[in-house]
XYZ file of C-alpha atoms in Angstrom:
679
model
C -114.677 184.203 -147.532
C -114.351 180.361 -147.167
C -112.221 178.538 -144.915
C -110.005 175.714 -146.515
C -108.642 173.090 -144.180
C -105.308 171.733 -144.929
C -105.577 168.121 -146.112
C -103.025 165.093 -147.213
C -100.975 168.115 -149.062
C -103.373 170.349 -150.376
C -105.536 173.251 -149.708
C -109.401 171.836 -149.842
C -113.321 173.483 -148.898
C -115.836 172.168 -147.347
C -118.249 171.021 -149.657
C -121.402 172.527 -147.247
C -121.675 176.315 -146.232
C -120.690 175.596 -142.500
C -120.600 177.480 -139.458
C -120.721 181.163 -140.117
C -117.830 183.210 -138.816
C -118.450 186.915 -137.125
C -116.855 189.687 -135.994
C -116.949 189.356 -132.119
C -117.312 193.546 -131.786
C -119.867 194.398 -134.194
C -120.926 190.844 -135.569
C -119.778 191.797 -139.525
C -119.740 187.865 -140.959
C -115.770 186.995 -142.158
C -116.675 183.986 -143.621
C -118.112 180.383 -143.044
C -116.094 177.036 -142.117
C -116.595 173.776 -142.924
C -114.886 170.667 -142.741
C -117.688 168.384 -144.764
C -115.857 166.104 -147.323
C -112.603 165.800 -145.601
C -111.573 162.049 -144.815
C -110.104 162.140 -141.126
C -109.074 158.201 -141.625
C -106.861 159.349 -144.474
C -105.686 162.429 -142.942
C -104.582 160.557 -140.049
C -102.679 157.801 -142.355
C -100.531 160.544 -144.325
C -99.650 161.662 -141.299
C -98.259 158.345 -140.127
C -96.945 157.546 -142.999
C -95.124 160.427 -144.844
C -95.180 162.920 -141.997
C -94.181 160.831 -139.124
C -91.565 159.439 -141.541
C -90.057 162.900 -143.239
C -89.718 164.146 -139.018
C -88.105 161.020 -138.021
C -85.478 161.225 -140.313
C -84.030 164.318 -138.626
C -82.816 164.576 -135.656
C -83.556 167.025 -132.783
C -80.985 169.739 -133.822
C -82.142 169.706 -137.347
C -86.124 169.726 -136.238
C -85.096 172.625 -133.687
C -83.319 174.449 -136.542
C -86.626 174.364 -138.300
C -88.419 175.365 -135.271
C -86.188 178.874 -135.068
C -86.774 178.629 -138.938
C -90.180 179.254 -138.363
C -90.590 181.537 -135.872
C -88.395 184.005 -137.533
C -90.874 183.963 -140.683
C -93.853 183.764 -137.933
C -92.207 187.222 -137.062
C -92.003 189.258 -140.283
C -95.911 188.629 -140.992
C -96.902 189.215 -137.302
C -98.659 192.487 -138.750
C -101.294 190.730 -140.412
C -101.822 188.782 -137.877
C -102.813 191.726 -135.521
C -105.712 192.872 -138.014
C -106.884 189.523 -138.022
C -106.802 189.322 -134.405
C -109.277 192.373 -133.339
C -111.607 190.625 -135.360
C -111.717 187.713 -131.823
C -112.457 190.599 -130.025
C -108.633 190.951 -129.135
C -107.355 194.270 -127.964
C -103.057 194.528 -129.220
C -101.596 193.804 -126.046
C -104.281 190.546 -126.173
C -103.128 190.246 -129.658
C -99.607 189.971 -128.618
C -100.171 187.450 -126.054
C -101.878 184.693 -128.556
C -99.034 185.818 -131.428
C -95.542 186.742 -130.420
C -96.315 184.207 -126.937
C -97.125 181.496 -129.391
C -93.774 182.469 -131.583
C -91.977 182.529 -128.545
C -92.930 178.809 -127.516
C -91.500 178.476 -130.795
C -88.319 180.312 -129.977
C -87.698 178.174 -126.827
C -88.329 175.073 -127.946
C -85.755 175.729 -130.657
C -82.856 176.766 -128.024
C -83.713 173.734 -125.663
C -83.546 171.019 -128.712
C -80.269 172.799 -129.331
C -78.871 172.840 -125.691
C -80.145 170.343 -123.935
C -80.673 167.097 -126.536
C -78.387 165.275 -128.980
C -78.205 165.720 -132.116
C -80.178 161.737 -132.364
C -83.108 160.632 -133.443
C -83.687 159.196 -130.052
C -83.417 160.056 -126.295
C -81.064 158.294 -123.917
C -82.588 158.824 -120.436
C -81.122 158.347 -117.082
C -78.152 156.290 -115.687
C -77.614 152.855 -117.024
C -78.424 150.007 -114.359
C -76.314 147.459 -113.162
C -78.487 143.757 -113.566
C -75.681 141.551 -113.208
C -72.559 140.523 -110.562
C -70.378 140.165 -113.341
C -71.205 142.997 -115.333
C -72.053 141.389 -118.845
C -75.833 141.959 -118.182
C -76.898 146.358 -118.436
C -80.069 147.615 -118.243
C -80.636 151.179 -119.668
C -83.813 154.010 -121.028
C -84.715 155.302 -124.357
C -86.767 157.499 -125.959
C -88.073 157.058 -129.361
C -90.844 159.197 -130.868
C -94.005 157.552 -131.402
C -95.083 156.763 -135.099
C -98.493 157.687 -134.780
C -99.748 161.501 -135.238
C -101.044 164.337 -132.769
C -104.827 165.126 -132.720
C -104.938 168.884 -131.557
C -108.370 169.829 -130.644
C -108.204 173.759 -129.340
C -109.980 175.992 -127.803
C -110.800 179.419 -128.737
C -109.461 182.632 -126.829
C -105.870 181.789 -127.856
C -106.138 180.494 -131.476
C -102.019 181.293 -132.453
C -100.501 180.683 -129.127
C -103.083 177.342 -128.548
C -102.050 175.949 -131.957
C -97.764 177.150 -131.744
C -97.352 176.004 -128.024
C -98.166 172.354 -128.797
C -97.008 172.072 -132.133
C -93.417 173.241 -131.275
C -92.749 170.372 -128.957
C -94.673 167.695 -131.330
C -92.512 168.712 -133.841
C -89.592 168.749 -131.972
C -90.378 165.095 -130.683
C -90.485 164.290 -134.503
C -94.337 163.475 -134.467
C -96.786 165.273 -136.949
C -99.380 166.632 -135.865
C -103.408 167.848 -137.132
C -104.459 170.947 -135.866
C -108.785 171.605 -134.744
C -109.267 175.242 -133.973
C -111.958 176.333 -132.495
C -114.018 176.949 -134.931
C -115.584 180.300 -133.724
C -111.675 182.258 -133.829
C -110.253 179.381 -136.493
C -110.038 182.288 -139.233
C -106.754 183.394 -137.514
C -105.358 180.006 -136.895
C -105.687 179.320 -140.857
C -104.487 182.824 -141.965
C -101.433 181.526 -139.321
C -101.337 178.009 -140.619
C -101.189 179.361 -144.554
C -98.027 181.010 -143.943
C -96.528 178.522 -142.386
C -97.321 176.024 -145.000
C -96.271 178.757 -147.919
C -92.787 178.586 -146.264
C -91.742 175.125 -146.752
C -89.799 174.942 -144.046
C -91.390 171.463 -142.077
C -91.437 168.554 -144.262
C -94.438 167.277 -145.970
C -97.074 165.762 -143.465
C -95.686 167.503 -140.904
C -98.737 169.404 -140.191
C -102.807 169.345 -141.149
C -105.598 171.644 -140.505
C -108.931 171.192 -140.116
C -111.293 174.512 -140.087
C -115.127 173.366 -138.750
C -115.841 170.022 -137.355
C -113.627 167.197 -136.239
C -116.234 164.955 -135.311
C -115.897 161.202 -135.690
C -111.741 161.870 -136.416
C -111.488 160.057 -132.636
C -112.887 157.097 -134.472
C -109.372 156.806 -136.260
C -107.046 156.779 -134.132
C -104.732 154.310 -132.749
C -102.440 153.920 -129.533
C -99.650 155.810 -131.175
C -101.328 158.812 -132.154
C -101.223 161.882 -129.209
C -104.876 163.285 -128.578
C -104.485 166.713 -126.414
C -107.575 168.739 -125.765
C -108.111 172.124 -124.524
C -111.207 173.670 -123.860
C -114.380 173.226 -121.177
C -114.370 170.142 -118.654
C -117.453 168.710 -120.081
C -116.338 168.381 -123.497
C -112.923 167.016 -122.318
C -114.583 164.169 -120.005
C -116.723 163.788 -123.043
C -113.707 163.064 -126.110
C -111.682 161.191 -123.377
C -114.101 158.813 -122.435
C -114.599 157.818 -126.540
C -114.625 154.242 -126.307
C -111.870 154.144 -129.170
C -109.838 156.201 -126.618
C -110.578 153.542 -124.227
C -110.243 150.224 -125.742
C -106.991 151.132 -127.397
C -105.441 153.334 -124.597
C -104.536 155.901 -126.538
C -102.887 158.793 -124.924
C -105.189 161.797 -124.343
C -103.906 165.114 -122.298
C -106.693 167.360 -120.931
C -105.952 171.011 -119.956
C -109.597 172.371 -118.912
C -110.749 175.605 -117.385
C -110.616 175.577 -114.291
C -111.182 178.005 -110.999
C -107.690 179.213 -110.471
C -107.325 181.366 -107.081
C -105.014 184.391 -105.962
C -104.534 184.501 -102.523
C -103.501 187.107 -100.598
C -101.145 186.981 -97.388
C -102.559 188.410 -94.406
C -99.278 190.689 -94.075
C -100.033 192.583 -97.305
C -102.246 195.643 -95.930
C -103.263 198.736 -97.492
C -99.992 200.549 -98.100
C -98.187 197.642 -98.912
C -96.506 197.038 -101.821
C -97.599 193.508 -101.899
C -101.426 195.171 -101.371
C -100.896 197.544 -104.375
C -99.572 194.175 -106.083
C -102.549 192.359 -105.905
C -104.953 194.484 -106.831
C -103.149 195.241 -110.020
C -102.829 191.307 -110.825
C -106.242 190.814 -110.119
C -107.562 193.113 -112.085
C -105.366 192.688 -114.970
C -106.426 188.684 -114.968
C -110.334 189.961 -114.616
C -109.414 192.067 -118.240
C -106.882 190.470 -120.352
C -108.526 188.984 -123.146
C -111.925 189.592 -121.314
C -111.375 186.940 -118.707
C -111.264 184.486 -121.433
C -108.317 183.136 -120.687
C -108.497 179.338 -118.465
C -105.646 180.537 -116.920
C -107.536 183.720 -114.917
C -108.404 184.441 -111.573
C -111.917 183.188 -110.503
C -111.829 182.810 -106.845
C -109.778 186.308 -104.887
C -109.010 184.397 -101.681
C -108.364 187.679 -99.299
C -108.080 188.319 -95.359
C -111.853 188.803 -93.945
C -110.167 192.169 -92.641
C -108.901 193.349 -96.112
C -112.383 192.718 -97.738
C -113.390 196.243 -97.905
C -110.027 197.673 -98.722
C -109.337 195.489 -101.688
C -113.555 195.575 -103.152
C -112.910 199.236 -102.912
C -109.394 199.237 -104.804
C -110.249 196.402 -107.218
C -113.785 198.400 -108.152
C -111.894 201.707 -108.769
C -109.546 199.928 -111.275
C -112.107 198.091 -113.110
C -114.532 201.711 -113.714
C -111.159 202.875 -115.356
C -111.573 199.649 -117.991
C -112.759 201.391 -121.281
C -114.513 198.753 -123.529
C -115.507 198.080 -126.967
C -113.956 197.566 -130.006
C -110.307 196.394 -130.333
C -109.312 198.380 -133.228
C -110.282 201.474 -131.426
C -107.142 202.634 -129.961
C -108.500 203.830 -126.456
C -110.252 200.653 -125.513
C -108.109 198.265 -123.098
C -110.757 195.494 -122.959
C -112.739 193.936 -126.281
C -115.694 191.681 -126.574
C -115.883 187.906 -125.452
C -115.603 185.637 -128.771
C -118.798 185.255 -129.801
C -122.509 185.914 -128.652
C -122.845 182.352 -127.725
C -120.158 182.994 -125.479
C -122.172 186.339 -124.376
C -124.660 184.854 -123.427
C -123.273 181.473 -121.396
C -121.489 184.201 -119.029
C -124.092 186.267 -118.462
C -125.956 182.936 -117.646
C -123.384 182.230 -115.182
C -123.090 185.179 -113.364
C -126.955 184.971 -112.316
C -126.268 181.630 -111.033
C -123.399 183.375 -109.045
C -125.614 186.119 -107.554
C -127.927 183.142 -105.788
C -124.837 182.805 -103.548
C -122.905 185.932 -103.778
C -123.807 189.708 -103.737
C -122.905 191.466 -107.255
C -120.200 194.665 -106.138
C -119.903 195.894 -110.053
C -120.765 195.008 -113.228
C -123.016 192.373 -113.626
C -124.483 193.015 -117.124
C -123.894 193.902 -120.629
C -122.166 197.500 -120.391
C -123.901 200.974 -121.318
C -121.287 202.579 -123.290
C -118.655 200.805 -125.282
C -116.215 202.574 -127.746
C -116.863 201.684 -131.167
C -118.584 197.792 -132.010
C -122.484 197.418 -131.765
C -123.586 196.993 -128.340
C -126.341 194.363 -129.765
C -124.213 192.754 -132.566
C -121.045 192.704 -130.466
C -120.199 190.398 -127.293
C -119.874 192.591 -124.678
C -119.476 191.834 -121.127
C -118.812 194.480 -118.566
C -115.984 193.795 -115.729
C -117.774 191.944 -112.594
C -116.878 191.437 -109.274
C -118.887 189.207 -106.453
C -118.417 188.959 -102.862
C -119.378 185.618 -101.526
C -119.469 186.528 -97.866
C -119.821 182.483 -96.468
C -116.988 180.644 -98.957
C -116.554 177.744 -96.745
C -120.318 176.523 -97.052
C -120.803 177.891 -99.902
C -120.688 175.376 -102.997
C -121.369 177.748 -106.624
C -117.919 179.602 -106.062
C -115.934 176.081 -106.172
C -117.994 175.058 -109.419
C -119.502 177.374 -111.252
C -116.873 179.053 -114.257
C -118.073 181.822 -115.830
C -115.390 181.812 -118.977
C -115.253 185.960 -118.592
C -114.358 188.676 -116.875
C -115.874 187.742 -113.892
C -114.483 187.264 -110.287
C -115.509 186.343 -106.459
C -114.043 187.570 -103.511
C -113.303 185.137 -100.977
C -112.486 185.901 -97.427
C -110.624 183.492 -95.011
C -110.239 183.523 -91.288
C -107.083 181.304 -90.839
C -103.978 180.272 -92.813
C -105.744 176.821 -92.397
C -109.414 178.595 -94.265
C -107.139 180.135 -97.170
C -105.531 176.667 -97.267
C -108.850 174.834 -97.562
C -110.236 177.092 -99.705
C -108.064 176.721 -102.305
C -108.512 172.846 -102.520
C -112.067 173.405 -103.302
C -112.064 174.308 -106.430
C -110.683 170.397 -106.868
C -107.970 171.314 -109.617
C -106.590 174.285 -111.236
C -104.304 175.051 -113.532
C -102.479 177.712 -111.542
C -102.672 179.121 -108.056
C -101.400 182.545 -107.157
C -99.796 184.086 -103.617
C -99.214 187.548 -102.382
C -97.451 188.053 -99.828
C -93.677 188.868 -98.488
C -93.934 186.603 -95.484
C -92.039 183.908 -96.233
C -93.000 181.330 -93.902
C -96.559 182.197 -94.955
C -96.006 181.564 -98.687
C -94.318 178.234 -97.609
C -96.965 176.756 -95.522
C -99.244 177.822 -98.334
C -97.258 176.753 -101.832
C -96.542 173.121 -99.528
C -100.335 172.458 -98.135
C -101.951 173.372 -101.590
C -99.701 172.238 -104.504
C -101.339 168.938 -104.809
C -103.966 170.663 -106.391
C -102.578 173.381 -108.226
C -100.359 172.475 -111.909
C -98.618 175.474 -111.175
C -98.490 177.988 -108.221
C -96.423 181.872 -108.140
C -95.442 183.447 -105.022
C -95.658 187.389 -105.971
C -93.759 190.304 -104.194
C -91.791 193.395 -104.349
C -88.931 191.123 -104.863
C -89.683 190.016 -108.045
C -92.647 191.900 -109.413
C -90.457 193.374 -111.717
C -89.600 190.662 -113.011
C -92.658 187.908 -112.836
C -94.455 186.679 -115.695
C -97.472 186.876 -113.784
C -100.291 184.496 -113.037
C -101.991 184.025 -115.529
C -98.649 183.689 -118.206
C -98.041 179.459 -118.648
C -94.011 179.607 -119.599
C -92.711 176.765 -122.140
C -90.004 176.109 -119.668
C -92.416 174.901 -116.880
C -95.427 172.530 -116.533
C -98.962 173.725 -118.045
C -101.659 171.607 -116.983
C -103.201 170.604 -113.381
C -104.744 167.597 -111.556
C -109.001 167.312 -111.165
C -110.889 170.026 -112.616
C -108.345 170.964 -114.633
C -108.210 167.914 -116.766
C -105.768 166.199 -115.079
C -103.059 166.489 -117.783
C -99.554 168.220 -118.744
C -98.070 169.715 -121.512
C -95.208 171.804 -122.315
C -92.776 172.085 -119.371
C -89.817 172.426 -121.182
C -88.268 168.476 -122.307
C -90.721 167.131 -120.166
C -93.293 167.886 -122.889
C -91.301 166.625 -125.463
C -91.664 163.312 -123.830
C -95.185 162.833 -124.115
C -94.721 162.553 -127.699
C -92.208 160.034 -127.098
C -92.079 156.173 -125.761
C -89.944 155.705 -123.436
C -88.726 151.479 -123.642
C -86.234 149.519 -121.542
C -83.624 148.047 -123.071
C -81.222 145.273 -122.012
C -77.956 143.856 -123.031
C -74.339 143.654 -123.217
C -72.949 146.663 -122.297
C -70.955 146.600 -125.689
C -73.961 146.145 -127.456
C -75.739 149.350 -125.748
C -73.200 151.605 -126.023
C -73.613 150.819 -130.352
C -77.568 151.562 -129.461
C -77.387 154.455 -127.610
C -73.793 156.079 -128.821
C -73.026 156.875 -125.283
C -70.172 154.496 -123.576
C -72.157 152.163 -120.951
C -69.738 150.384 -117.774
C -68.235 147.562 -118.874
C -68.267 148.169 -122.643
C -65.534 147.248 -124.723
C -62.507 149.804 -124.873
C -61.176 150.523 -128.182
C -57.706 150.726 -128.906
C -57.031 154.644 -130.575
C -54.268 154.266 -132.649
C -52.876 157.053 -131.764
C -53.254 159.470 -128.396
C -57.150 160.229 -128.524
C -56.669 163.656 -127.911
C -54.658 163.853 -131.609
C -58.208 162.751 -133.462
C -60.530 165.024 -134.804
C -64.442 165.143 -133.972
C -65.112 162.421 -136.469
C -62.462 160.223 -136.174
C -63.034 159.577 -132.371
C -65.067 156.961 -131.683
C -67.391 156.208 -128.817
C -65.129 153.776 -126.155
C -61.445 154.889 -127.889
C -59.346 154.803 -124.325
C -56.123 155.736 -123.724
C -54.260 154.271 -120.919
C -51.653 156.211 -119.215
C -48.255 155.826 -117.633
C -47.781 156.283 -113.709
C -47.079 158.575 -111.247
C -46.242 158.394 -107.879
C -47.654 160.666 -105.376
C -45.372 162.188 -102.694
C -45.417 164.266 -99.291
C -43.787 167.388 -101.361
C -47.017 167.270 -104.036
C -49.591 167.464 -101.091
C -47.721 170.643 -99.663
C -47.024 172.165 -102.751
C -50.539 171.827 -103.632
C -52.076 173.008 -100.325
C -49.804 176.602 -100.913
C -50.692 176.877 -104.264
C -54.679 176.119 -103.819
C -54.312 177.960 -100.188
C -56.274 175.234 -99.231
C -54.760 173.736 -95.878
C -58.215 171.367 -94.470
C -56.165 169.659 -92.064
C -56.199 165.863 -93.324
C -53.539 167.697 -95.938
C -51.900 169.414 -94.013
C -51.603 168.741 -89.990
C -51.040 164.464 -89.172
C -51.268 165.131 -85.488
C -55.455 165.794 -86.152
C -55.956 162.405 -88.153
C -57.200 160.475 -84.669
C -60.519 159.417 -84.684
C -60.936 160.264 -88.441
C -61.415 158.494 -91.571
C -58.061 158.866 -92.794
C -54.902 157.310 -91.639
C -52.028 159.529 -92.484
C -52.014 162.668 -94.869
C -54.279 161.772 -97.971
C -53.893 164.205 -100.670
C -56.469 166.611 -102.111
C -59.008 165.414 -104.487
C -58.594 167.978 -106.648
C -54.839 167.310 -106.577
C -55.479 163.921 -107.553
C -57.867 164.991 -110.878
C -55.521 167.540 -111.746
C -52.688 165.331 -111.828
C -54.683 162.862 -113.763
C -54.983 165.570 -116.212
C -51.446 165.979 -116.125
C -51.148 162.129 -117.198
C -53.795 161.959 -119.935
C -53.827 165.381 -121.740
C -51.465 165.428 -124.437
C -49.762 168.490 -124.804
C -48.756 169.442 -127.988
C -50.962 171.401 -130.333
C -54.020 169.448 -131.737
C -57.791 168.915 -133.049
C -58.496 169.582 -128.849
C -59.013 173.149 -128.683
C -60.249 173.920 -125.297
C -61.401 172.412 -121.403
C -65.273 172.612 -121.649
C -66.107 171.452 -117.986
C -66.489 169.098 -115.824
C -69.973 167.150 -115.880
C -69.739 164.241 -112.309
C -66.577 164.366 -109.933
C -66.529 161.743 -107.410
C -63.643 160.851 -105.251
C -64.035 157.142 -103.722
C -61.147 156.129 -101.827
C -58.098 158.352 -100.234
C -54.667 158.399 -101.877
C -52.140 158.684 -99.497
C -48.102 160.192 -99.955
C -46.412 156.857 -101.719
C -49.616 155.697 -103.519
C -48.663 155.375 -107.592
C -51.929 156.398 -109.991
C -52.380 155.723 -113.572
C -55.815 156.857 -115.748
C -57.652 155.777 -118.364
C -59.117 157.966 -120.695
C -62.381 156.975 -122.553
C -64.583 158.696 -125.553
C -67.682 158.738 -123.664
C -70.159 160.547 -125.591
C -70.168 163.159 -128.795
C -71.859 166.290 -129.103
C -72.191 168.409 -132.001
C -72.382 171.790 -131.895
C -74.072 174.174 -133.869
C -71.324 176.089 -135.833
C -71.651 179.877 -135.322
C -70.296 182.953 -137.477
C -66.782 183.152 -137.520
C -65.790 179.855 -135.636
C -64.349 176.973 -137.049
C -66.659 173.748 -136.789
C -66.376 171.799 -133.466
C -68.155 169.682 -131.021
C -68.041 168.838 -127.249
C -66.487 165.901 -126.230
C -67.285 163.438 -123.135
C -64.246 161.687 -121.603
C -64.774 158.878 -118.571
C -61.252 159.612 -116.581
C -60.911 156.812 -114.454
C -58.510 156.568 -111.917
C -57.102 153.785 -110.195
C -53.795 153.192 -107.884
C -51.422 150.808 -107.979
C -53.803 147.983 -106.322
C -55.959 148.523 -109.011
C -58.613 150.383 -107.421
C -60.361 153.078 -108.698
C -59.702 156.307 -106.447
C -61.942 158.675 -108.475
C -63.994 158.875 -111.539
C -64.655 162.089 -113.559
C -66.910 163.108 -116.822
C -64.514 166.168 -118.221
C -65.589 167.917 -121.751
C -63.539 169.414 -124.373
C -64.277 171.181 -127.592
C -62.517 169.115 -130.019
C -62.038 170.967 -133.781
C -63.549 168.915 -137.041
C -61.993 168.446 -140.061
C -61.830 171.838 -142.372
């Protein structure tokens, strides 16, 4: 089998034989991969001209619905992906993380796109900035999709998740991508990619695939493109320093392997739930994907008095790990991805042994289940001990990207913190403790060196996603050795593919641009009460001025009795001396309730229900005898995805401005209503 690339809207085969792709368990030939003949400049141009245009023509909600449809479609084909995944050396559990974990990212970003982003092609950022005394000049910020193409250069360890976790974000942002999987396991990426293309769910030009080398592609990148890299720190640094990247300030997001640490708290002694949790978590992180995870635990930081107990417990677990061909049902850890990877890991173990004592493993396993001991890329789980980690550099600089970890004893909390920092930047660190004082100190003192910190104890263990699992809702990346990049993180990740731009102008102009009512903008005559308008009929800026109401002592007393809010300022005038109030003051919540009584149209109409309150400020006390009125302004309209059995509707945000007889604003709120659409 010869893998194909997907370029310029069609599948194409490399002109040369290319690299051989071997089964990780037995060395059998799977196929070859070559990108010879591909024109990377044309591919990038195609993505910019066709893919970018097509995606930018869609709203966030449309892109999000496409992601959901794609996720559901891939789930229907997952069993064929599992069969291919076995060839990479992945067990069923490893493959579940890679395949269904990747599909899960599509679901998460689909949900976030529909719930947290507007049904627009751009995104309004933050609050408006007042730039003039008279209110005629305003500033704001917006995000718009870059007019380029993302290039994803991915690692070999997660050929599915590595692709899907990135494309979920760039597609939602409205930017196409070229996917370059690591060649060694690219056959699995290609299998999934074919299903994506055959589905025709994404518009033309959204995705392209390079099977084989991508050498030279960075020569054709522009400042509107985005390069992402996952892999070794050395390769990442080489690519990041490419002259075109530097000269044209092309965004380059790097996520590199790092020496992640897990810290055992001094309270977690043998017999505690936390001790057992720690041993289980570390052993799992050493053996899942045969340790080929950028988030795997490489440095096990433990109290010196617990070394013997932790060592004994970990070895007992590692001894039970069955190694072999993952197609065999009793196998719990498969091989590394390739023979080259095996040789590299064994060499790194040799280097680590110069300063650390080998406690377990350290070589090719003597016994495996299935597979070929010579042609398969098998390595035993390996545990080392470095008794002087504060003065030994190798354990903080050498990473064996396999099932290899080193015990590092500490003598104080300060030492544990310093050891954590010695990795010079990691993707994740974990702390296992039931002592919140210890957890607080270690988190706050080590967080600057880590992209994510997990605190694990008996109270969250049942539902914890674990040390090594990046979640799409949270940022994935880290400082220093980890690459200095950041991806995912919910909507934060979408911003990486967009340009934030400051906009300035008259409030009415900015309202027109943003589709959100801006302070000082023109207020429009709705022609009739806005609550009588359907969702489509409402215009941003439609404003209804109510009649007036005078607040009485009786109103205040009655509201106190109904609400049971007998706060002294509302009920005891003898207690007001020395306070900010001059006399009995109306409840703030009564004022907003009275405001609703003024602005609500009572008849049955398009407004279906009150949907909530976003913002509320009580600006000036309202005393008995004051007269209030309300300006109700249509502030923003939010499309709502129709559900089965429900009539179509949307959410409308209203600005509620309550003023007194002097024209001063006493309360300001944003309320939400569900408003029907025309059938």
